[in-house]
Coordinates of C-alpha atoms in Angstrom, one line a residue:
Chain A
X1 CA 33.0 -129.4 -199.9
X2 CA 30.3 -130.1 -201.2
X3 CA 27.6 -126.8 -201.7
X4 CA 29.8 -124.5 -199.8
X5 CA 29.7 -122.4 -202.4
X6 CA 26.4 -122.0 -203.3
X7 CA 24.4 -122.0 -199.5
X8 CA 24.7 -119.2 -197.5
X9 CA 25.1 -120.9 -193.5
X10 CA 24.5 -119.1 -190.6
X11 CA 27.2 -117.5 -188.4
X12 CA 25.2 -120.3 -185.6
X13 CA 25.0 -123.6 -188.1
X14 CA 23.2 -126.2 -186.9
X15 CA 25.3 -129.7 -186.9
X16 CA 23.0 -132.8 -186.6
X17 CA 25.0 -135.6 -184.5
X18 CA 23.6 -139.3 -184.7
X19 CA 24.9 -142.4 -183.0
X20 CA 22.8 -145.9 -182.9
X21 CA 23.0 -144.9 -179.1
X22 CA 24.6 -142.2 -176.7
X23 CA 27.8 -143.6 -177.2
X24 CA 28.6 -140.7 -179.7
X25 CA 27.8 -138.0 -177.1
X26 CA 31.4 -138.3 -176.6
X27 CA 31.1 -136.9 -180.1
X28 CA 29.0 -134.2 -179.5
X29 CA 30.9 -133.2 -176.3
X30 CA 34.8 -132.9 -178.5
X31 CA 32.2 -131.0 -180.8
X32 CA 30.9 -128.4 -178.3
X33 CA 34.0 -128.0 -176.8
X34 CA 35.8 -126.9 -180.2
X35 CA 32.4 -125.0 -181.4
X36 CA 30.4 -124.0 -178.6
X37 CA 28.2 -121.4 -180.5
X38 CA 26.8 -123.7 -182.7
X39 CA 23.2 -125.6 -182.1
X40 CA 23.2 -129.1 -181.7
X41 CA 21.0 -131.6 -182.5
X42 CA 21.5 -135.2 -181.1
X43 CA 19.4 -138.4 -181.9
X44 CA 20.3 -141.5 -181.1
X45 CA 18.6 -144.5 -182.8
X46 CA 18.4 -146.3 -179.2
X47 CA 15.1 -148.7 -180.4
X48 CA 17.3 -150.3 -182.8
X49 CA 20.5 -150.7 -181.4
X50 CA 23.2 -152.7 -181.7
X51 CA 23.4 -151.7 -185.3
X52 CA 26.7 -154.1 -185.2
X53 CA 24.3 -157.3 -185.7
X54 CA 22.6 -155.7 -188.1
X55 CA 23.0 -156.6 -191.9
X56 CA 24.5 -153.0 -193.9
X57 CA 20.9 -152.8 -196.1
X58 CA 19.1 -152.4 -192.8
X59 CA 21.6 -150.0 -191.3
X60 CA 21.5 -148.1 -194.5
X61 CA 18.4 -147.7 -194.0
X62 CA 17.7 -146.9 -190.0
X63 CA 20.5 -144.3 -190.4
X64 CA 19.4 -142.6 -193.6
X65 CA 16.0 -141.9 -191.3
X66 CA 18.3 -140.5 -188.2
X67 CA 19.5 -138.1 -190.9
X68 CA 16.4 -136.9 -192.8
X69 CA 15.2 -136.2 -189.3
X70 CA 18.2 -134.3 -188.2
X71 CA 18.2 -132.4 -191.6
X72 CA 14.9 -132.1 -192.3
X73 CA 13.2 -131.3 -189.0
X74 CA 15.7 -130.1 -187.2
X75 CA 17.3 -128.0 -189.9
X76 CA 21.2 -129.5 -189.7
X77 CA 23.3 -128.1 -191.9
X78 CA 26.2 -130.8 -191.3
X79 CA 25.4 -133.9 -190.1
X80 CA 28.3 -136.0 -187.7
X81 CA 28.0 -139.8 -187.6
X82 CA 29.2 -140.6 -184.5
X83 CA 28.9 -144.1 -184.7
X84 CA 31.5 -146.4 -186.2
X85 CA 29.1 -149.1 -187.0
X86 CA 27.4 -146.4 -189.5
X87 CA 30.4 -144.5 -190.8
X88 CA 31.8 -148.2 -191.8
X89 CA 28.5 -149.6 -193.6
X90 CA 26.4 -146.5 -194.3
X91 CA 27.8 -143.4 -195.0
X92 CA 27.0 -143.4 -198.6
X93 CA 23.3 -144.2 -198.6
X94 CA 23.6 -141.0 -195.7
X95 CA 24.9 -138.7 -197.7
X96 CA 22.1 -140.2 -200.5
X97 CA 19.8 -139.8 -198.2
X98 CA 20.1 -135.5 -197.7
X99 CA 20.6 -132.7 -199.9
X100 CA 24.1 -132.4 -201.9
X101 CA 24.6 -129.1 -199.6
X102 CA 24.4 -130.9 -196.3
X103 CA 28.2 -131.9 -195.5
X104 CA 28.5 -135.8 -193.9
X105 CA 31.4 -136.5 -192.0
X106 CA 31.8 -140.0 -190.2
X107 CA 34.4 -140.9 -187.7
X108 CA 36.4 -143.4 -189.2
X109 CA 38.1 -141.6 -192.4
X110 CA 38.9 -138.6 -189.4
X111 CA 40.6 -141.2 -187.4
X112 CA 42.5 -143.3 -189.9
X113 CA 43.7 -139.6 -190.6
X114 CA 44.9 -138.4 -187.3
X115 CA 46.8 -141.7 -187.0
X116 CA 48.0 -141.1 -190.5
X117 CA 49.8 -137.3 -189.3
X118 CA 50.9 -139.5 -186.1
X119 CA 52.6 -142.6 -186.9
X120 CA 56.1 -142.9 -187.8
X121 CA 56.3 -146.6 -188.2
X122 CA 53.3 -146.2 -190.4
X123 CA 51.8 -149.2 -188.2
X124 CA 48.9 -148.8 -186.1
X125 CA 46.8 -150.2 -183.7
X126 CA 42.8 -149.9 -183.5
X127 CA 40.9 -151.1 -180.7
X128 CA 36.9 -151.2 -181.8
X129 CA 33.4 -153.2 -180.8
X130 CA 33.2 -156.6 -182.4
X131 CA 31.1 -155.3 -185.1
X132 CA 33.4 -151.9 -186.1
X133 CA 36.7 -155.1 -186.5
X134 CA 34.2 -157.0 -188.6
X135 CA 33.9 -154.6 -190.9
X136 CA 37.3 -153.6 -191.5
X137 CA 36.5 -150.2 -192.0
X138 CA 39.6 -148.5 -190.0
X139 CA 42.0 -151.1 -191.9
X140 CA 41.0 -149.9 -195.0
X141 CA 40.8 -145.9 -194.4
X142 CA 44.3 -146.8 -193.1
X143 CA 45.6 -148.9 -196.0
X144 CA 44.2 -145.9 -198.5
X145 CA 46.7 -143.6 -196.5
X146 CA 49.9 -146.5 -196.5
X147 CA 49.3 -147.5 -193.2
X148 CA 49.1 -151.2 -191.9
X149 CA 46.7 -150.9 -189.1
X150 CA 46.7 -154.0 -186.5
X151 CA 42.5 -154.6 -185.4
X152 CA 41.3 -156.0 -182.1
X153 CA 37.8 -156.4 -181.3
X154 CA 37.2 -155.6 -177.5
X155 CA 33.8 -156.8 -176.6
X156 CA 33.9 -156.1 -172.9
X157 CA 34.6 -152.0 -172.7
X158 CA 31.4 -150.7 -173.5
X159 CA 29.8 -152.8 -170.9
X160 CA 32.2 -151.9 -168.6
X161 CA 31.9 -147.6 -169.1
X162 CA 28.2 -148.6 -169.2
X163 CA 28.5 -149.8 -165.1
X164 CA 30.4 -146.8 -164.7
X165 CA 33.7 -148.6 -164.1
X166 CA 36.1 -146.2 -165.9
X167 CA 38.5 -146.7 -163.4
X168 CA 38.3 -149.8 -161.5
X169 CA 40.9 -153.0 -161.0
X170 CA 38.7 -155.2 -163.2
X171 CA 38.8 -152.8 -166.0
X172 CA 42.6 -152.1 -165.6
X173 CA 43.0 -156.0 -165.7
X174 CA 40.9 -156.6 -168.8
X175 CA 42.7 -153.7 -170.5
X176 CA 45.6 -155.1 -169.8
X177 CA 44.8 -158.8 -171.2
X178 CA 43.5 -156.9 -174.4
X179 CA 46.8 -155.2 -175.0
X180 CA 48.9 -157.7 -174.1
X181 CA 47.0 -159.7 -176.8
X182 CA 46.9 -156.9 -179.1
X183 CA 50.5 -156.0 -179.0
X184 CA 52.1 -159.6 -179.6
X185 CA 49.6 -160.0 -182.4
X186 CA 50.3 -157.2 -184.0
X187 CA 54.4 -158.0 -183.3
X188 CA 53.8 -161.5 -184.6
X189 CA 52.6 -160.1 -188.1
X190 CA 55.9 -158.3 -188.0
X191 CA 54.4 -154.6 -187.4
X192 CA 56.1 -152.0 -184.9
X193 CA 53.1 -150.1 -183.8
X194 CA 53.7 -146.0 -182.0
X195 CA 49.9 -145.4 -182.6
X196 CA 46.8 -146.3 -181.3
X197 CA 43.2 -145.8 -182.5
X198 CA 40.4 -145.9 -180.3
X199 CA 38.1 -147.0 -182.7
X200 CA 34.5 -146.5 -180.3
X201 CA 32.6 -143.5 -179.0
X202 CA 32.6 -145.5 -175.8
X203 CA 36.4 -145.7 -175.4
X204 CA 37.5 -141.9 -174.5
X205 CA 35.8 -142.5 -170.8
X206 CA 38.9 -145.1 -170.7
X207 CA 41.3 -143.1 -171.9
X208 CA 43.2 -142.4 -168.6
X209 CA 43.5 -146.1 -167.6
X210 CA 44.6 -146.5 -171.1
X211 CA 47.3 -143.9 -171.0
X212 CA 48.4 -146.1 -167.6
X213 CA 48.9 -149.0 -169.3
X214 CA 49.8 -148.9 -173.0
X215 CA 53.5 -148.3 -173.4
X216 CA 54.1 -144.3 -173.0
X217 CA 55.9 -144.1 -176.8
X218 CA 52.2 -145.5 -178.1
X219 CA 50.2 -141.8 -179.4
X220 CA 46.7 -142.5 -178.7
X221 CA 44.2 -141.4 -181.4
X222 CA 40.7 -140.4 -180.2
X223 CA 38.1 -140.6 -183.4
X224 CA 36.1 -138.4 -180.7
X225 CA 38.4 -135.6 -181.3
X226 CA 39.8 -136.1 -184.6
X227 CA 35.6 -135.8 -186.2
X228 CA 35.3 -132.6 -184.1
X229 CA 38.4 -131.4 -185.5
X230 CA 37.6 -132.2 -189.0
X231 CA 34.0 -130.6 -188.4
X232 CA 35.9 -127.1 -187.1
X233 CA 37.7 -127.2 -190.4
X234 CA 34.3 -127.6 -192.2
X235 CA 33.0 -124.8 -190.3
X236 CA 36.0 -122.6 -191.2
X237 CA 36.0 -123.0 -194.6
X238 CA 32.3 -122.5 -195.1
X239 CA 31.9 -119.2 -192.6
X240 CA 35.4 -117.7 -193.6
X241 CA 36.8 -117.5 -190.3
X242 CA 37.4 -120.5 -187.5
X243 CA 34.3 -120.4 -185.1
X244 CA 34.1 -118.1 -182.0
X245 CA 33.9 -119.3 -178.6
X246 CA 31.2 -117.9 -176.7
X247 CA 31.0 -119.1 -172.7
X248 CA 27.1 -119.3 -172.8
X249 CA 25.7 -122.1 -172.6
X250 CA 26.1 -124.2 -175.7
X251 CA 22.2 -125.3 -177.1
X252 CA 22.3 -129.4 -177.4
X253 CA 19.0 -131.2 -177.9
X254 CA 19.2 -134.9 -177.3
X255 CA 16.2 -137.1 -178.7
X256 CA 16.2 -140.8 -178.7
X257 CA 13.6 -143.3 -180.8
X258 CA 13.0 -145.6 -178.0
X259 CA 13.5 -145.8 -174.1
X260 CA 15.0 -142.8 -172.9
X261 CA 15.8 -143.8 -169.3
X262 CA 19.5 -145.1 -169.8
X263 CA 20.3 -142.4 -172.1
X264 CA 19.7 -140.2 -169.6
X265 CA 20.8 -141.5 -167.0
X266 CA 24.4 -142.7 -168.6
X267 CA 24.4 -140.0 -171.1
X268 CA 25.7 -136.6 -168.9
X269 CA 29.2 -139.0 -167.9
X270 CA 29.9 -139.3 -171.8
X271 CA 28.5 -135.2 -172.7
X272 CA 30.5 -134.3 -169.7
X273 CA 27.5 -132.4 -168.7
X274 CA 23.7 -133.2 -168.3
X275 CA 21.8 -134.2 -171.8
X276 CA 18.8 -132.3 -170.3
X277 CA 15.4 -133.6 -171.1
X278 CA 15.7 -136.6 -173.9
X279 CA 12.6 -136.4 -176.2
X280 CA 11.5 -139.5 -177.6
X281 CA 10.4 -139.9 -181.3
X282 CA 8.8 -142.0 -183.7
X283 CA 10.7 -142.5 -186.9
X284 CA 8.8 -145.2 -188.4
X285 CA 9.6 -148.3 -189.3
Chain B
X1 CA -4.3 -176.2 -169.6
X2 CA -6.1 -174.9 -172.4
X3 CA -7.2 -176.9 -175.2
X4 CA -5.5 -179.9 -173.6
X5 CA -8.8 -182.3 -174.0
X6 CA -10.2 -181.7 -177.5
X7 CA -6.9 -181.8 -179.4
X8 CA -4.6 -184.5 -180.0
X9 CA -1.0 -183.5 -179.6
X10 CA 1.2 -186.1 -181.6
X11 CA 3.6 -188.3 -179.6
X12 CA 6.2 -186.4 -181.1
X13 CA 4.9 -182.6 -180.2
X14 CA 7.0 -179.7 -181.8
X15 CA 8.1 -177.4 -179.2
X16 CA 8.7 -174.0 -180.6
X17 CA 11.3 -171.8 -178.5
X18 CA 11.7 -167.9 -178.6
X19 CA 14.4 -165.6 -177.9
X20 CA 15.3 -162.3 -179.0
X21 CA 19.0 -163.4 -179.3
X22 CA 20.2 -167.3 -178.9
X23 CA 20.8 -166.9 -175.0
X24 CA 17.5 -168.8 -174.6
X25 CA 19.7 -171.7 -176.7
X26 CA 19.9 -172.8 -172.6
X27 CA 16.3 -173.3 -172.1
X28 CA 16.2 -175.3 -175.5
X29 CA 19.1 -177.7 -173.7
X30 CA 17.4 -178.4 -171.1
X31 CA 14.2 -179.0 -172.9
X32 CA 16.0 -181.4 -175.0
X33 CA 17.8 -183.5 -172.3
X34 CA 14.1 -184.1 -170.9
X35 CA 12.5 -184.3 -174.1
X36 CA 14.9 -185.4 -176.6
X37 CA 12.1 -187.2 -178.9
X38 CA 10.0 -183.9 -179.7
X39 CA 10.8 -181.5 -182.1
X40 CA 12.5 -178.1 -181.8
X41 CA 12.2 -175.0 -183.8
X42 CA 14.0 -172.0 -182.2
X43 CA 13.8 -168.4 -183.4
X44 CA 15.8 -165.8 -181.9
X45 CA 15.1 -162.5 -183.0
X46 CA 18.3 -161.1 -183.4
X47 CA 17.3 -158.2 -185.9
X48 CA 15.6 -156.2 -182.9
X49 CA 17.4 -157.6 -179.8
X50 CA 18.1 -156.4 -177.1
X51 CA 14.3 -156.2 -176.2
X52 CA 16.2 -154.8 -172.7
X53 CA 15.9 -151.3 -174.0
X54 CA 12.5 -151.1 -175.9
X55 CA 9.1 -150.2 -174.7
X56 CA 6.5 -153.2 -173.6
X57 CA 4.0 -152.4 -176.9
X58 CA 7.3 -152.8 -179.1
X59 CA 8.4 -156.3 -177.6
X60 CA 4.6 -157.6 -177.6
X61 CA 4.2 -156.6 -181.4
X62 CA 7.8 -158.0 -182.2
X63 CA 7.5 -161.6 -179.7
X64 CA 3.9 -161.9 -181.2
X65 CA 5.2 -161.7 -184.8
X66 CA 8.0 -164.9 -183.7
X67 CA 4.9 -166.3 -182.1
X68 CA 3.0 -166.8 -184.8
X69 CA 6.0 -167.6 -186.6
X70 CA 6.5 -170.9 -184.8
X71 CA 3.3 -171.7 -184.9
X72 CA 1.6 -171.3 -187.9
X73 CA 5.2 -172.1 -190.1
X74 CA 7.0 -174.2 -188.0
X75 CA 3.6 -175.9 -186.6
X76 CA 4.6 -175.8 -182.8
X77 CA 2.2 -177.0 -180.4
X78 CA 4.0 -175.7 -177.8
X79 CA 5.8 -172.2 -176.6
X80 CA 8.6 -171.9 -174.5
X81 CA 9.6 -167.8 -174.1
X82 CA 13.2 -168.4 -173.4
X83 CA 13.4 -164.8 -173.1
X84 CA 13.2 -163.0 -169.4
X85 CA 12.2 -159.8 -170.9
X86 CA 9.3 -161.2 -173.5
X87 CA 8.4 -163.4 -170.4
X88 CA 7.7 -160.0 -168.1
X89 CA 6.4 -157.8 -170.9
X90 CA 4.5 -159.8 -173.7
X91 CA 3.5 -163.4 -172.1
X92 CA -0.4 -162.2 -172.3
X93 CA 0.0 -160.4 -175.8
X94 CA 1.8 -164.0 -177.1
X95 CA -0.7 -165.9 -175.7
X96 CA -3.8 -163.6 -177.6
X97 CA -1.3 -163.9 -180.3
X98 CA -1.3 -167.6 -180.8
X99 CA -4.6 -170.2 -181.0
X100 CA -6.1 -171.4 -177.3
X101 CA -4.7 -174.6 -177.9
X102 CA -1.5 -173.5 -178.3
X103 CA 0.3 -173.9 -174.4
X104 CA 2.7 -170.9 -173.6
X105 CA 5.4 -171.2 -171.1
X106 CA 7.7 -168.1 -170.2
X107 CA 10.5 -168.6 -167.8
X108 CA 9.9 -166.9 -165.0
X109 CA 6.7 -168.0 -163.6
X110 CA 8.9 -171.4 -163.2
X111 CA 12.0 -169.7 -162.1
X112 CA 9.7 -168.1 -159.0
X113 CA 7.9 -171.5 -158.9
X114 CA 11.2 -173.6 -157.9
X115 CA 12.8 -170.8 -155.5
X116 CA 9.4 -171.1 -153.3
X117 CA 9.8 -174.9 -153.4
X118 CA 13.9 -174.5 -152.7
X119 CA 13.5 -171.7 -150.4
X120 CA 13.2 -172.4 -146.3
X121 CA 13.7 -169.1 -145.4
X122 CA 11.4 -167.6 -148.0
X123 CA 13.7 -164.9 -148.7
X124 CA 15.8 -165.3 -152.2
X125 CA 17.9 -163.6 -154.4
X126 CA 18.0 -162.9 -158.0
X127 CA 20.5 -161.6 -161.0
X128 CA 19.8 -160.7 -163.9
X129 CA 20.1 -158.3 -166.6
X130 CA 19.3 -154.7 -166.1
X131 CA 16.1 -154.9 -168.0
X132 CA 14.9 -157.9 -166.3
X133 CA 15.4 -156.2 -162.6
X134 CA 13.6 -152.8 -164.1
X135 CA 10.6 -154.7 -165.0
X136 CA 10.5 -156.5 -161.5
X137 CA 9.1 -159.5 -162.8
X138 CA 10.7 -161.8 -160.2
X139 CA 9.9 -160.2 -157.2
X140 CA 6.5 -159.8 -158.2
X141 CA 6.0 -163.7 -159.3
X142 CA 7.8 -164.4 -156.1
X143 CA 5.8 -162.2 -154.0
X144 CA 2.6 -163.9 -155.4
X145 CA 3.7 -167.2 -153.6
X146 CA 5.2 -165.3 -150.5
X147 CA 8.8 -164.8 -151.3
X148 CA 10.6 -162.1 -150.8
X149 CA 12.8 -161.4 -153.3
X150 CA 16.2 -158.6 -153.7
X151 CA 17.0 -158.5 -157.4
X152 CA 20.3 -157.5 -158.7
X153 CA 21.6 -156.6 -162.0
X154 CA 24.3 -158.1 -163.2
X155 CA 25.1 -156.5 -166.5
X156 CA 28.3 -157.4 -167.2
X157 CA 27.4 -161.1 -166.7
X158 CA 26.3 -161.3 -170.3
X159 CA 29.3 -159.8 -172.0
X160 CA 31.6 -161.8 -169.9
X161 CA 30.0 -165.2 -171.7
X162 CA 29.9 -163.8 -174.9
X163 CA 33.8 -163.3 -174.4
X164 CA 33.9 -166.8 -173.8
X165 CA 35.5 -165.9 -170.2
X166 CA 33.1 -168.5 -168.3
X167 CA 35.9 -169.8 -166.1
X168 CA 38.1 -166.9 -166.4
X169 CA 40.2 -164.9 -163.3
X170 CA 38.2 -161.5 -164.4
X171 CA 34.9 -163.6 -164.3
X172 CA 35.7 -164.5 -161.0
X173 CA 36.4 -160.9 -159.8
X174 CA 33.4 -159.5 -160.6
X175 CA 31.0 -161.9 -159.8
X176 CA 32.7 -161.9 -156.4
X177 CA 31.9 -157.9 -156.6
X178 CA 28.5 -158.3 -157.7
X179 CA 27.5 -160.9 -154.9
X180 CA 29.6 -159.4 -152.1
X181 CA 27.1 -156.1 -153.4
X182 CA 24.4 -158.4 -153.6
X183 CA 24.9 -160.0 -150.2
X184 CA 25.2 -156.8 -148.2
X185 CA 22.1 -154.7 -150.0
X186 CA 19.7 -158.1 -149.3
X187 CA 20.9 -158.3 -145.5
X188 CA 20.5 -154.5 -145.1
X189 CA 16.9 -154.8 -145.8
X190 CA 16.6 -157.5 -142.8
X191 CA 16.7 -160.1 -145.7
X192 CA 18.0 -164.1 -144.7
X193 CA 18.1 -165.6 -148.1
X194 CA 19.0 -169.3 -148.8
X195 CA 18.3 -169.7 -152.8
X196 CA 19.3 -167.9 -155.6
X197 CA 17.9 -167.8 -158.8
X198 CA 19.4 -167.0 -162.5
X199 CA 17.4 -164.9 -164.2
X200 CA 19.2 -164.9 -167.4
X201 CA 19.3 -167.7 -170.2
X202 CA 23.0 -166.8 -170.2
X203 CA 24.1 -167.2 -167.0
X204 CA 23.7 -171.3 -166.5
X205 CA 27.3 -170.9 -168.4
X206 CA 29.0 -169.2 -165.5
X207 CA 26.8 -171.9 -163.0
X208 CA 30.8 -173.5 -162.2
X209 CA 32.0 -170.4 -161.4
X210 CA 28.9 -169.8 -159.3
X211 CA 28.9 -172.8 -157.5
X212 CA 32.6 -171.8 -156.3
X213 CA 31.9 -167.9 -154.9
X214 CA 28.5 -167.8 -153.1
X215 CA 27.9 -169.6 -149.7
X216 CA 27.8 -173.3 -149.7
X217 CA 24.2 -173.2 -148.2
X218 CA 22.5 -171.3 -150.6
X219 CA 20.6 -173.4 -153.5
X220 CA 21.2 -172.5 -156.8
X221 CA 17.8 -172.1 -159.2
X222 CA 18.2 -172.0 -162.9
X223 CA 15.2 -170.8 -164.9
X224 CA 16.2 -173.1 -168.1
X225 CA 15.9 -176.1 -166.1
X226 CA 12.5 -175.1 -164.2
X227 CA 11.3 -173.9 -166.9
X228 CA 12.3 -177.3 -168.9
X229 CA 10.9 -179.3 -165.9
X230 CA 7.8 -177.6 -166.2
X231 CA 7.2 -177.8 -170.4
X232 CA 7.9 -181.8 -169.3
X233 CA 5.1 -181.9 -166.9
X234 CA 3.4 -180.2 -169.9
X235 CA 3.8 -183.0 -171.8
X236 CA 3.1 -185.5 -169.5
X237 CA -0.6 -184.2 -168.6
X238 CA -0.9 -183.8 -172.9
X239 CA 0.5 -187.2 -173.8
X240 CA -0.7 -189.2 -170.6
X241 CA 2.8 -190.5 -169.8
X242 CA 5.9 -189.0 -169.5
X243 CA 8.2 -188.6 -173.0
X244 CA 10.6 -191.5 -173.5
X245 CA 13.8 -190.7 -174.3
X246 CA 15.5 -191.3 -177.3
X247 CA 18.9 -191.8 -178.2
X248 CA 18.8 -190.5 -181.6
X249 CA 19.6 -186.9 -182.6
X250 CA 17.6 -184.7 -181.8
X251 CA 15.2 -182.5 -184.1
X252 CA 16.3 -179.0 -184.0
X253 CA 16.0 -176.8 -186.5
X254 CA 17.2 -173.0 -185.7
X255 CA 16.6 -169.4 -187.1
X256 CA 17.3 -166.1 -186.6
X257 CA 15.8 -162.3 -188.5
X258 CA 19.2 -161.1 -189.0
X259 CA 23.1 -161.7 -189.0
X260 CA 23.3 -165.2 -188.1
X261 CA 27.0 -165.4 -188.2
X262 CA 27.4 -164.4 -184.1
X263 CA 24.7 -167.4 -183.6
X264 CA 26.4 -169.9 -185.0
X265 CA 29.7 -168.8 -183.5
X266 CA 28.5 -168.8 -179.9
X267 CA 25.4 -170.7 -180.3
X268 CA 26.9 -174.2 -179.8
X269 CA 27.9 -172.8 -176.2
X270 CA 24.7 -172.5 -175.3
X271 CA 23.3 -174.9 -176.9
X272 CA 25.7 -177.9 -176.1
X273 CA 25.7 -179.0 -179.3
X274 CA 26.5 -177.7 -182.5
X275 CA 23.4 -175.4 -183.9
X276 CA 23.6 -176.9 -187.4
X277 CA 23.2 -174.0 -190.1
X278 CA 20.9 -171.3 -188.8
X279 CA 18.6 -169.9 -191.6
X280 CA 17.7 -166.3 -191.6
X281 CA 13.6 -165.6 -191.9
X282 CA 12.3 -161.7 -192.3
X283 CA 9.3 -161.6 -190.1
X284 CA 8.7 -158.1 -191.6
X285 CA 8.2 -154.9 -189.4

């Protein structure tokens, strides 16, 4: 862990969360939940999403600014990349990017490793945005770890959390078309999945309808919750003791580079509370 | 139609077309099946899209940039915004952008245009994407020629066709939700439309299923093809006779700011006909 040793943090660190949208409030919310006297500081890059079309250079570069204004101006002293597309293509120009003593976590090597401790088989399934498949980035954290992961691209479930149709019959049906699809692919390449990845910050609002339909002897992994759970490891290595929940209210400040209208007004379904006032800023560029 | 009378605009005029993504690959169809003897440059910005989310002084600096891309590199004489959103928030900012005798065409001004011509009852309908319906572009152009219009939007339209579901059971479902919604909201408000108009360069794919789930009396208006209708009318007036057709292959020549791999992949959908290699251009910024 990288300048643990040498950096005295506060009993009340600051953990910088970044996400090309709001997507990774979901993120942030497993985070507060498991570390609730922290501060928080949320940005998400909304004037440039979808980073998924975007080439890795550029997405190197958009994300390394979301970081130096997370440590620099807001002070993080970890920094949580809730967004797939930038764990898979950017991590290492973000860690670049800050000082040495600023830990980096992103939320794909946390979720390869939670399917890791639950599979059996050692064959998993990961369902991701078009973009996250692309770039093969949860195959690989799984191969490192002897896993054979099985990855399907599901296009149509962000829009879908984005109407607000978590649990509605057209969702339940297109769910079920994905896994049907997903599960005699996987069986055709001769794998016996008992895990599956939800591989997008989106994908824990659908996590009871999913729970409905995938067979019951399939463990689902949320990345959500795995990052937050690697982050409360962080925490307790670097303060000596596991962090102490308070009941106040946690302090979470949400800023957004562009348009802050959707992010408001979808955000407070994937914090599970209200984002409060979303501050626009400027990052350039 | 400015500059019309002291420039002469060859018999074979190149038509430059602008998108942010390649949805606007529609409007460039329908131009070509009217005009198949001009040529065709098309840029979608695909680097910055979706425009949907951004501020109007971000789209007008990044549609004026493709702007001047077509027309001072690619030499178009004529623009066709093939973009709802650029058409609501930039058409005046392209037009400063770009020299007088340049003729700039957004879609929908010609969308509104043909529903007032269609439209008995002077009441219409329109879907489109959430960004389109914020900006209340439509019901303003329609208001100006004493329409009344009830917008809708549609968001999971787009993300549907990008699936590839255009005649698909789940398709079917929620367009049937969306216009049964759509349906009620408009009569609530005393409304008695007979015309409905897609206000999406995406949605002439799903025109089939369309055709099948609203009523049997209500006319269908697609902004590629009055916006096609109306660049041809253009022509016309410029040339002093209407464009003969060809038979051979068209000129089309196609680029994009970033990832161009999704482009070629769906493009051809759109486009009817394959895209031939897209080549990626940095406009900068």
């Amino acid at each position: 862990l990288s300048g643990s040793e040498d950096q005295v943090i506060s009993s009340s660190p600051t953990i910088g969360v970044f996400d090309s949208g709001f997507g990774g409030l979901t993120v942030l919310r497993a985070l507060v939940a498991r570390a609730p006297q922290a501060r928080y500081a949320f940005i998400g890059d909304t004037a440039r999403l979808p980073y998924g079309s975007k080439s890795s250079r550029t997405i190197a570069r958009y994300a390394a600014q979301s970081a130096r204004f997370l440590v620099e101006e807001q002070g993080a002293d970890y920094l949580v990349i809730a967004c797939n597309t930038a764990s898979a293509l950017a991590l290492d120009a973000i860690k670049e990017a800050v000082p040495s003593s600023v830990s980096v976590i992103g939320v794909i090597e946390p979720g390869a490793e939670a399917a890791h401790r639950a599979s059996k088989t050692k064959d998993v399934l990961v369902i991701a945005t078009d973009a996250t498949v692309q770039s093969h980035a949860y195959a690989a954290a799984c191969r490192a770890r002897g896993l054979r992961a099985f990855e399907k691209a599901c296009p149509l479930l962000v829009p879908l959390v984005e109407e607000g149709w978590n649990n509605h019959p057209v969702t339940t049906e297109v769910l079920r078309i994905y896994f049907e699809e997903l599960v005699n692919q996987a069986s055709s390449q001769g794998l016996k999945p008992d895990t599956l990845v939800l591989g997008c910050t989106h994908y824990p609002l659908l996590r009871p309808l999913i729970e409905q339909i995938i067979a019951s002897d399939i463990k689902i992994i949320d990345s959500a919750e795995s990052t937050a759970d690697k982050l409360v490891c962080y925490l307790s290595h670097d303060l000596g003791a596991p962090p102490e929940p308070t009941i106040d209210a946690p302090s979470i400040r949400c800023y957004a580079t562009d348009s802050v209208e959707k992010f408001e007004r979808l955000g407070s379904r994937f914090l599970g509370r209200p984002t409060g006032k979303v501050e626009l800023v400027d990052l350039g560029g």
